[in-house]
Amino acid sequence: MDAGLLHYEDIELGRAITLGSRTVTAEEIIGFARLYDPQPFHLDEEAARATPLGGLAASGWHTAALMMRLYVDGLLAGMASMGSPGIEQLDWFAPVRPGDTLTGTFTAVGKRVSKSRPEMGLLSIVIHLDNQHGTRVLEMRATALCATREWAA
């Protein structure tokens, strides 16, 4: 494993790491929806106005994919990642609209070295996406697996 990568020991508990920002377009919202979530409020502005969302909004799965891209680009690509056993919680709090700029934040809220595999650290993480108004649109709680420096040596 590349010694220049961040390892388990480098991740500080409670330290918020900004993952970057991304502005969402109507074209992206509609394109994602056509492929993966073809509901009226994701596909057509006029039809979306007649729904409880009151206008075009990104699919929650699109929002989650945007979060993942910010996570990879902003942190994960520079970590000695060993994958993830899954997520514990994924919440969508507010619709993502065309023109919204989403900013991601990563925080490790717990960590421990695996008893059975000491080369692996387990990180309890929270990732938030907030829009340009400071409104939380997504929160994910998950476990990330990260190599320890001992294993990388």
Tab-separated table of C-alpha atoms in Angstrom:
chain	number	residue	atom	x	y	z
A	1	MET	CA	0.000	0.000	0.000
A	2	ASP	CA	1.261	3.519	-0.853
A	3	ALA	CA	2.923	5.071	2.216
A	4	GLY	CA	1.833	8.537	0.960
A	5	LEU	CA	-1.824	7.712	1.565
A	6	LEU	CA	-3.741	8.611	4.706
A	7	HIS	CA	-3.978	5.647	7.040
A	8	TYR	CA	-6.219	4.782	9.961
A	9	GLU	CA	-3.902	6.563	12.405
A	10	ASP	CA	-4.100	9.807	10.383
A	11	ILE	CA	-7.862	10.191	10.742
A	12	GLU	CA	-8.699	12.381	13.749
A	13	LEU	CA	-11.903	11.766	15.650
A	14	GLY	CA	-14.328	14.675	15.446
A	15	ARG	CA	-12.355	16.648	12.852
A	16	ALA	CA	-14.656	17.826	10.048
A	17	ILE	CA	-13.053	17.550	6.613
A	18	THR	CA	-14.617	19.506	3.769
A	19	LEU	CA	-14.931	17.299	0.687
A	20	GLY	CA	-15.579	20.043	-1.877
A	21	SER	CA	-18.634	21.353	-3.657
A	22	ARG	CA	-20.640	20.599	-6.770
A	23	THR	CA	-23.436	22.527	-8.491
A	24	VAL	CA	-26.320	20.417	-9.802
A	25	THR	CA	-27.967	21.167	-13.160
A	26	ALA	CA	-31.480	20.404	-14.403
A	27	GLU	CA	-29.932	18.366	-17.217
A	28	GLU	CA	-28.103	16.142	-14.712
A	29	ILE	CA	-31.230	15.669	-12.610
A	30	ILE	CA	-33.307	14.652	-15.625
A	31	GLY	CA	-30.544	12.487	-17.130
A	32	PHE	CA	-30.023	10.525	-13.906
A	33	ALA	CA	-33.780	10.135	-13.467
A	34	ARG	CA	-34.263	8.822	-17.012
A	35	LEU	CA	-31.742	6.083	-16.319
A	36	TYR	CA	-32.400	5.186	-12.692
A	37	ASP	CA	-35.433	6.844	-11.079
A	38	PRO	CA	-38.011	7.900	-13.699
A	39	GLN	CA	-40.579	9.591	-11.483
A	40	PRO	CA	-42.366	12.775	-12.649
A	41	PHE	CA	-40.782	15.078	-10.029
A	42	HIS	CA	-37.311	14.060	-11.298
A	43	LEU	CA	-38.106	14.212	-15.021
A	44	ASP	CA	-40.222	17.231	-15.886
A	45	GLU	CA	-40.481	20.691	-14.282
A	46	GLU	CA	-44.124	21.180	-15.202
A	47	ALA	CA	-45.206	17.748	-13.974
A	48	ALA	CA	-43.058	18.207	-10.848
A	49	ARG	CA	-44.937	21.398	-9.861
A	50	ALA	CA	-48.086	19.303	-9.392
A	51	THR	CA	-46.360	16.914	-6.940
A	52	PRO	CA	-45.703	17.325	-3.198
A	53	LEU	CA	-42.129	18.402	-4.071
A	54	GLY	CA	-43.532	21.423	-5.915
A	55	GLY	CA	-40.851	21.433	-8.592
A	56	LEU	CA	-38.030	19.526	-10.232
A	57	ALA	CA	-35.853	17.756	-7.661
A	58	ALA	CA	-32.954	15.334	-7.852
A	59	SER	CA	-33.532	11.706	-7.000
A	60	GLY	CA	-32.289	10.827	-3.536
A	61	TRP	CA	-30.094	8.228	-5.212
A	62	HIS	CA	-28.634	10.935	-7.449
A	63	THR	CA	-27.916	12.981	-4.322
A	64	ALA	CA	-26.227	9.960	-2.740
A	65	ALA	CA	-24.131	9.440	-5.893
A	66	LEU	CA	-23.066	13.105	-5.783
A	67	MET	CA	-22.081	12.620	-2.127
A	68	MET	CA	-20.005	9.586	-3.053
A	69	ARG	CA	-18.209	11.495	-5.811
A	70	LEU	CA	-17.343	14.329	-3.410
A	71	TYR	CA	-16.147	11.762	-0.844
A	72	VAL	CA	-13.895	10.003	-3.358
A	73	ASP	CA	-12.477	13.199	-4.839
A	74	GLY	CA	-12.167	15.034	-1.533
A	75	LEU	CA	-10.733	12.294	0.687
A	76	LEU	CA	-11.144	8.624	-0.185
A	77	ALA	CA	-8.829	8.609	-3.230
A	78	GLY	CA	-6.030	9.717	-0.902
A	79	MET	CA	-6.722	7.119	1.778
A	80	ALA	CA	-5.489	3.574	2.238
A	81	SER	CA	-9.088	2.457	1.882
A	82	MET	CA	-10.028	-1.176	2.310
A	83	GLY	CA	-13.675	-0.705	1.359
A	84	SER	CA	-16.764	-0.647	3.532
A	85	PRO	CA	-19.043	-3.302	4.997
A	86	GLY	CA	-22.024	-1.007	4.400
A	87	ILE	CA	-23.996	1.919	5.677
A	88	GLU	CA	-26.031	2.141	8.834
A	89	GLN	CA	-28.205	5.098	7.888
A	90	LEU	CA	-28.941	7.287	4.875
A	91	ASP	CA	-31.335	10.200	5.252
A	92	TRP	CA	-32.588	12.774	2.778
A	93	PHE	CA	-33.782	15.945	4.496
A	94	ALA	CA	-34.562	18.412	1.712
A	95	PRO	CA	-34.934	18.298	-2.067
A	96	VAL	CA	-31.973	19.130	-4.273
A	97	ARG	CA	-32.987	21.600	-6.971
A	98	PRO	CA	-31.361	22.673	-10.229
A	99	GLY	CA	-28.705	25.271	-9.433
A	100	ASP	CA	-28.104	24.028	-5.882
A	101	THR	CA	-24.457	23.864	-4.855
A	102	LEU	CA	-23.822	20.944	-2.524
A	103	THR	CA	-20.880	20.846	-0.138
A	104	GLY	CA	-19.776	17.626	1.517
A	105	THR	CA	-18.312	17.223	4.993
A	106	PHE	CA	-16.718	14.059	6.417
A	107	THR	CA	-16.299	13.408	10.141
A	108	ALA	CA	-14.982	10.294	11.861
A	109	VAL	CA	-17.080	9.806	15.005
A	110	GLY	CA	-15.579	6.512	16.157
A	111	LYS	CA	-12.582	4.318	15.423
A	112	ARG	CA	-11.040	1.037	16.462
A	113	VAL	CA	-8.542	-1.466	15.118
A	114	SER	CA	-10.001	-4.819	14.127
A	115	LYS	CA	-9.251	-7.538	16.694
A	116	SER	CA	-9.150	-10.279	14.080
A	117	ARG	CA	-7.373	-8.238	11.386
A	118	PRO	CA	-4.990	-5.714	13.019
A	119	GLU	CA	-3.977	-4.417	9.598
A	120	MET	CA	-7.449	-2.883	9.352
A	121	GLY	CA	-8.974	0.033	11.201
A	122	LEU	CA	-12.727	0.561	11.351
A	123	LEU	CA	-13.934	4.144	11.158
A	124	SER	CA	-17.475	5.131	12.085
A	125	ILE	CA	-18.129	8.054	9.757
A	126	VAL	CA	-20.767	10.669	9.087
A	127	ILE	CA	-20.954	12.489	5.770
A	128	HIS	CA	-23.246	15.478	5.312
A	129	LEU	CA	-24.285	17.309	2.171
A	130	ASP	CA	-25.500	20.865	2.658
A	131	ASN	CA	-26.777	23.235	-0.015
A	132	GLN	CA	-25.673	26.828	-0.563
A	133	HIS	CA	-28.207	28.035	2.029
A	134	GLY	CA	-26.733	25.791	4.729
A	135	THR	CA	-29.689	23.408	4.533
A	136	ARG	CA	-28.774	19.795	5.181
A	137	VAL	CA	-29.969	17.686	2.239
A	138	LEU	CA	-28.315	14.330	3.049
A	139	GLU	CA	-26.648	12.533	5.940
A	140	MET	CA	-24.975	9.155	5.735
A	141	ARG	CA	-23.631	7.115	8.651
A	142	ALA	CA	-21.361	4.267	7.639
A	143	THR	CA	-18.306	2.216	8.486
A	144	ALA	CA	-15.148	2.754	6.460
A	145	LEU	CA	-12.272	0.282	6.501
A	146	CYS	CA	-8.779	1.768	6.358
A	147	ALA	CA	-5.348	0.167	6.471
A	148	THR	CA	-3.204	0.749	9.532
A	149	ARG	CA	0.365	1.990	9.065
A	150	GLU	CA	1.702	-1.289	10.512
A	151	TRP	CA	0.171	-3.207	7.618
A	152	ALA	CA	1.425	-0.718	5.019
A	153	ALA	CA	5.040	-0.958	6.247
